[in-house]
Amino acid sequence: MASVAVICSFTSALFIPLPVLADGRPYTVKQNNKVDSDTFIGYKVYRTWCARCHGTFGQGLAASDLTNTLKNTDRDDFFKIVARGKKGRMGEMPAWQSNDNVMKNRDRIYSYLRARADGALGAVTPELID
């Protein structure tokens, strides 16, 4: 029984939700390109693992334009797609469930892409809020 409790504690620690603002946004953007630390980390992880297919700013490249896709994809569906992958019109997105860096930062990646999809963060390199 003790091992089950440890596994449950470890698993739930991986999915700690980020704070959501009163207006429902999971990010903060100020002065057009200054973002909160979680969104900034999301940008860095996105740039490392996702940008090569989805474009530097999520605008699409070899894979879909995430600034449009996220307008119709909720957080839970986004998490499932990132973990399991997806076959689409442009090809196949790989499953990232074995990549710990991507999986532990899904909330942060989502915050970054949500800011792009909402138009709060334009096609600019984000900076950390001072």
C-alpha atoms as an extended CHARMM CRD file, in Angstrom:
* protein
*
       130  EXT
         1         1  MET       CA              0.0000000000        0.0000000000        0.0000000000  PROA      1               0.0000000000
         2         2  ALA       CA              2.8460000000        2.4140000000        0.7550000000  PROA      2               0.0000000000
         3         3  SER       CA              4.1910000000        2.0800000000       -2.8040000000  PROA      3               0.0000000000
         4         4  VAL       CA              0.7530000000        2.9500000000       -4.2250000000  PROA      4               0.0000000000
         5         5  ALA       CA              0.6580000000        6.1250000000       -2.1100000000  PROA      5               0.0000000000
         6         6  VAL       CA              4.1410000000        7.0870000000       -3.3020000000  PROA      6               0.0000000000
         7         7  ILE       CA              3.1880000000        6.5270000000       -6.9400000000  PROA      7               0.0000000000
         8         8  CYS       CA             -0.0210000000        8.5470000000       -6.5240000000  PROA      8               0.0000000000
         9         9  SER       CA              1.8510000000       11.3740000000       -4.8300000000  PROA      9               0.0000000000
        10        10  PHE       CA              4.5320000000       11.3810000000       -7.5260000000  PROA      10              0.0000000000
        11        11  THR       CA              1.9710000000       11.2600000000      -10.3490000000  PROA      11              0.0000000000
        12        12  SER       CA             -0.1220000000       14.1000000000       -8.9410000000  PROA      12              0.0000000000
        13        13  ALA       CA              3.0190000000       16.2060000000       -8.4270000000  PROA      13              0.0000000000
        14        14  LEU       CA              3.6620000000       16.0070000000      -12.1860000000  PROA      14              0.0000000000
        15        15  PHE       CA              0.3080000000       17.5900000000      -12.9460000000  PROA      15              0.0000000000
        16        16  ILE       CA              0.2500000000       20.5880000000      -10.6520000000  PROA      16              0.0000000000
        17        17  PRO       CA             -1.8770000000       23.1340000000      -12.4940000000  PROA      17              0.0000000000
        18        18  LEU       CA             -0.5100000000       26.5990000000      -13.0450000000  PROA      18              0.0000000000
        19        19  PRO       CA             -2.4490000000       29.5150000000      -11.6330000000  PROA      19              0.0000000000
        20        20  VAL       CA             -5.2140000000       30.8370000000      -13.8450000000  PROA      20              0.0000000000
        21        21  LEU       CA             -6.0430000000       34.5280000000      -13.7210000000  PROA      21              0.0000000000
        22        22  ALA       CA             -9.5060000000       35.7080000000      -12.7170000000  PROA      22              0.0000000000
        23        23  ASP       CA            -10.4000000000       36.2650000000      -16.3780000000  PROA      23              0.0000000000
        24        24  GLY       CA             -9.5320000000       32.6250000000      -17.1930000000  PROA      24              0.0000000000
        25        25  ARG       CA             -6.1740000000       33.2290000000      -18.8850000000  PROA      25              0.0000000000
        26        26  PRO       CA             -3.3010000000       30.9330000000      -17.8470000000  PROA      26              0.0000000000
        27        27  TYR       CA             -0.7020000000       33.6070000000      -18.6540000000  PROA      27              0.0000000000
        28        28  THR       CA              0.2680000000       37.2180000000      -18.0800000000  PROA      28              0.0000000000
        29        29  VAL       CA              1.4980000000       39.4380000000      -20.9340000000  PROA      29              0.0000000000
        30        30  LYS       CA              2.5500000000       43.0350000000      -20.4180000000  PROA      30              0.0000000000
        31        31  GLN       CA              3.9690000000       45.5890000000      -22.8320000000  PROA      31              0.0000000000
        32        32  ASN       CA              3.2880000000       43.3100000000      -25.8120000000  PROA      32              0.0000000000
        33        33  ASN       CA              6.1110000000       40.8090000000      -25.1260000000  PROA      33              0.0000000000
        34        34  LYS       CA              6.8220000000       40.5590000000      -21.3840000000  PROA      34              0.0000000000
        35        35  VAL       CA              5.4310000000       37.3440000000      -19.8990000000  PROA      35              0.0000000000
        36        36  ASP       CA              5.2280000000       35.6200000000      -16.5160000000  PROA      36              0.0000000000
        37        37  SER       CA              7.8730000000       33.0280000000      -15.6150000000  PROA      37              0.0000000000
        38        38  ASP       CA              5.7190000000       29.9640000000      -16.3820000000  PROA      38              0.0000000000
        39        39  THR       CA              4.8070000000       31.2750000000      -19.8380000000  PROA      39              0.0000000000
        40        40  PHE       CA              8.4610000000       32.1330000000      -20.4650000000  PROA      40              0.0000000000
        41        41  ILE       CA              9.5290000000       28.5900000000      -19.5290000000  PROA      41              0.0000000000
        42        42  GLY       CA              6.7800000000       27.3220000000      -21.8540000000  PROA      42              0.0000000000
        43        43  TYR       CA              8.2760000000       29.3980000000      -24.6640000000  PROA      43              0.0000000000
        44        44  LYS       CA             11.7520000000       27.9600000000      -24.0240000000  PROA      44              0.0000000000
        45        45  VAL       CA             10.5110000000       24.3610000000      -23.9490000000  PROA      45              0.0000000000
        46        46  TYR       CA              8.3350000000       24.9890000000      -27.0270000000  PROA      46              0.0000000000
        47        47  ARG       CA             11.3170000000       26.4860000000      -28.8730000000  PROA      47              0.0000000000
        48        48  THR       CA             13.4260000000       23.4130000000      -28.0610000000  PROA      48              0.0000000000
        49        49  TRP       CA             10.9220000000       20.6570000000      -28.8740000000  PROA      49              0.0000000000
        50        50  CYS       CA              8.0280000000       22.0400000000      -30.9300000000  PROA      50              0.0000000000
        51        51  ALA       CA              9.1710000000       24.9840000000      -33.0550000000  PROA      51              0.0000000000
        52        52  ARG       CA             10.9960000000       22.8700000000      -35.6170000000  PROA      52              0.0000000000
        53        53  CYS       CA              7.6270000000       21.6190000000      -36.8890000000  PROA      53              0.0000000000
        54        54  HSD       CA              5.1180000000       24.2150000000      -35.6740000000  PROA      54              0.0000000000
        55        55  GLY       CA              7.2380000000       27.3190000000      -36.4040000000  PROA      55              0.0000000000
        56        56  THR       CA              9.0560000000       29.7640000000      -34.1620000000  PROA      56              0.0000000000
        57        57  PHE       CA              5.8500000000       31.5130000000      -33.1090000000  PROA      57              0.0000000000
        58        58  GLY       CA              3.3950000000       28.6160000000      -33.4840000000  PROA      58              0.0000000000
        59        59  GLN       CA              2.3870000000       29.9100000000      -36.9160000000  PROA      59              0.0000000000
        60        60  GLY       CA              2.8500000000       26.5410000000      -38.6000000000  PROA      60              0.0000000000
        61        61  LEU       CA              5.6800000000       25.2170000000      -40.7090000000  PROA      61              0.0000000000
        62        62  ALA       CA              5.8760000000       21.4960000000      -41.4720000000  PROA      62              0.0000000000
        63        63  ALA       CA              3.0080000000       21.0450000000      -38.9900000000  PROA      63              0.0000000000
        64        64  SER       CA             -0.1940000000       22.9060000000      -38.1390000000  PROA      64              0.0000000000
        65        65  ASP       CA             -0.5890000000       26.5520000000      -37.1330000000  PROA      65              0.0000000000
        66        66  LEU       CA             -1.0970000000       26.2860000000      -33.3750000000  PROA      66              0.0000000000
        67        67  THR       CA             -2.2600000000       29.8940000000      -33.0780000000  PROA      67              0.0000000000
        68        68  ASN       CA             -5.3970000000       28.7710000000      -34.9520000000  PROA      68              0.0000000000
        69        69  THR       CA             -5.6150000000       25.1940000000      -33.6800000000  PROA      69              0.0000000000
        70        70  LEU       CA             -5.6480000000       26.2680000000      -30.0190000000  PROA      70              0.0000000000
        71        71  LYS       CA             -8.6890000000       28.4550000000      -30.6200000000  PROA      71              0.0000000000
        72        72  ASN       CA            -10.6660000000       25.2040000000      -30.8900000000  PROA      72              0.0000000000
        73        73  THR       CA             -8.6410000000       22.9410000000      -28.5920000000  PROA      73              0.0000000000
        74        74  ASP       CA             -9.1220000000       22.9800000000      -24.8330000000  PROA      74              0.0000000000
        75        75  ARG       CA             -6.3890000000       22.3050000000      -22.2950000000  PROA      75              0.0000000000
        76        76  ASP       CA             -7.3290000000       18.6430000000      -21.7190000000  PROA      76              0.0000000000
        77        77  ASP       CA             -7.3540000000       17.8510000000      -25.4440000000  PROA      77              0.0000000000
        78        78  PHE       CA             -4.0330000000       19.6720000000      -25.8470000000  PROA      78              0.0000000000
        79        79  PHE       CA             -2.5380000000       17.5240000000      -23.0650000000  PROA      79              0.0000000000
        80        80  LYS       CA             -3.8190000000       14.3170000000      -24.6870000000  PROA      80              0.0000000000
        81        81  ILE       CA             -2.4480000000       15.2650000000      -28.1040000000  PROA      81              0.0000000000
        82        82  VAL       CA              0.9600000000       16.1690000000      -26.6770000000  PROA      82              0.0000000000
        83        83  ALA       CA              1.1490000000       12.8870000000      -24.7600000000  PROA      83              0.0000000000
        84        84  ARG       CA             -0.2740000000       10.5510000000      -27.4040000000  PROA      84              0.0000000000
        85        85  GLY       CA              0.5090000000       12.3140000000      -30.6740000000  PROA      85              0.0000000000
        86        86  LYS       CA             -1.9280000000       12.8090000000      -33.5210000000  PROA      86              0.0000000000
        87        87  LYS       CA             -2.3880000000       11.9960000000      -37.1850000000  PROA      87              0.0000000000
        88        88  GLY       CA             -3.4000000000       15.0320000000      -39.1840000000  PROA      88              0.0000000000
        89        89  ARG       CA             -3.7400000000       16.3790000000      -42.7050000000  PROA      89              0.0000000000
        90        90  MET       CA             -0.0830000000       17.4660000000      -42.7740000000  PROA      90              0.0000000000
        91        91  GLY       CA              1.4000000000       14.3170000000      -41.2830000000  PROA      91              0.0000000000
        92        92  GLU       CA              1.7880000000       12.7880000000      -37.8670000000  PROA      92              0.0000000000
        93        93  MET       CA              2.7400000000       14.4700000000      -34.6210000000  PROA      93              0.0000000000
        94        94  PRO       CA              4.8460000000       12.1890000000      -32.4420000000  PROA      94              0.0000000000
        95        95  ALA       CA              3.7780000000       11.2000000000      -28.9440000000  PROA      95              0.0000000000
        96        96  TRP       CA              5.8360000000       13.0360000000      -26.3280000000  PROA      96              0.0000000000
        97        97  GLN       CA              4.8260000000       10.9070000000      -23.3310000000  PROA      97              0.0000000000
        98        98  SER       CA              8.3450000000        9.5420000000      -22.9320000000  PROA      98              0.0000000000
        99        99  ASN       CA              9.9430000000       13.0140000000      -22.9370000000  PROA      99              0.0000000000
       100       100  ASP       CA              9.9570000000       14.1480000000      -19.3000000000  PROA      100             0.0000000000
       101       101  ASN       CA             10.9180000000       17.7200000000      -20.1640000000  PROA      101             0.0000000000
       102       102  VAL       CA              7.9050000000       18.1510000000      -22.4350000000  PROA      102             0.0000000000
       103       103  MET       CA              5.4910000000       16.3010000000      -20.1770000000  PROA      103             0.0000000000
       104       104  LYS       CA              6.3580000000       18.1670000000      -16.9700000000  PROA      104             0.0000000000
       105       105  ASN       CA              6.0010000000       21.4880000000      -18.8290000000  PROA      105             0.0000000000
       106       106  ARG       CA              2.7650000000       20.8910000000      -20.7490000000  PROA      106             0.0000000000
       107       107  ASP       CA              0.9600000000       23.5110000000      -18.6580000000  PROA      107             0.0000000000
       108       108  ARG       CA              3.6840000000       26.0290000000      -19.4300000000  PROA      108             0.0000000000
       109       109  ILE       CA              3.7310000000       25.2180000000      -23.1540000000  PROA      109             0.0000000000
       110       110  TYR       CA             -0.0470000000       25.5560000000      -23.1670000000  PROA      110             0.0000000000
       111       111  SER       CA              0.1810000000       28.9670000000      -21.4660000000  PROA      111             0.0000000000
       112       112  TYR       CA              2.6840000000       30.1880000000      -24.0530000000  PROA      112             0.0000000000
       113       113  LEU       CA              0.6280000000       28.9290000000      -26.9980000000  PROA      113             0.0000000000
       114       114  ARG       CA             -2.6260000000       30.1650000000      -25.4670000000  PROA      114             0.0000000000
       115       115  ALA       CA             -1.1210000000       33.6840000000      -25.2370000000  PROA      115             0.0000000000
       116       116  ARG       CA             -0.2310000000       33.4200000000      -28.9400000000  PROA      116             0.0000000000
       117       117  ALA       CA             -3.6440000000       32.0310000000      -29.9280000000  PROA      117             0.0000000000
       118       118  ASP       CA             -5.4800000000       34.7250000000      -27.9520000000  PROA      118             0.0000000000
       119       119  GLY       CA             -3.4240000000       37.4530000000      -29.6370000000  PROA      119             0.0000000000
       120       120  ALA       CA             -2.0540000000       38.6920000000      -26.3120000000  PROA      120             0.0000000000
       121       121  LEU       CA              1.4580000000       37.8110000000      -27.4550000000  PROA      121             0.0000000000
       122       122  GLY       CA              2.3240000000       38.5780000000      -31.0540000000  PROA      122             0.0000000000
       123       123  ALA       CA              4.9980000000       37.0770000000      -33.2570000000  PROA      123             0.0000000000
       124       124  VAL       CA              7.7800000000       38.4310000000      -31.0790000000  PROA      124             0.0000000000
       125       125  THR       CA             10.3430000000       36.8150000000      -28.8280000000  PROA      125             0.0000000000
       126       126  PRO       CA              8.9210000000       36.9460000000      -25.3000000000  PROA      126             0.0000000000
       127       127  GLU       CA             10.8930000000       38.3740000000      -22.4030000000  PROA      127             0.0000000000
       128       128  LEU       CA             10.4760000000       37.7070000000      -18.7180000000  PROA      128             0.0000000000
       129       129  ILE       CA              8.5070000000       40.3060000000      -16.7410000000  PROA      129             0.0000000000
       130       130  ASP       CA             10.9210000000       42.2330000000      -14.5230000000  PROA      130             0.0000000000
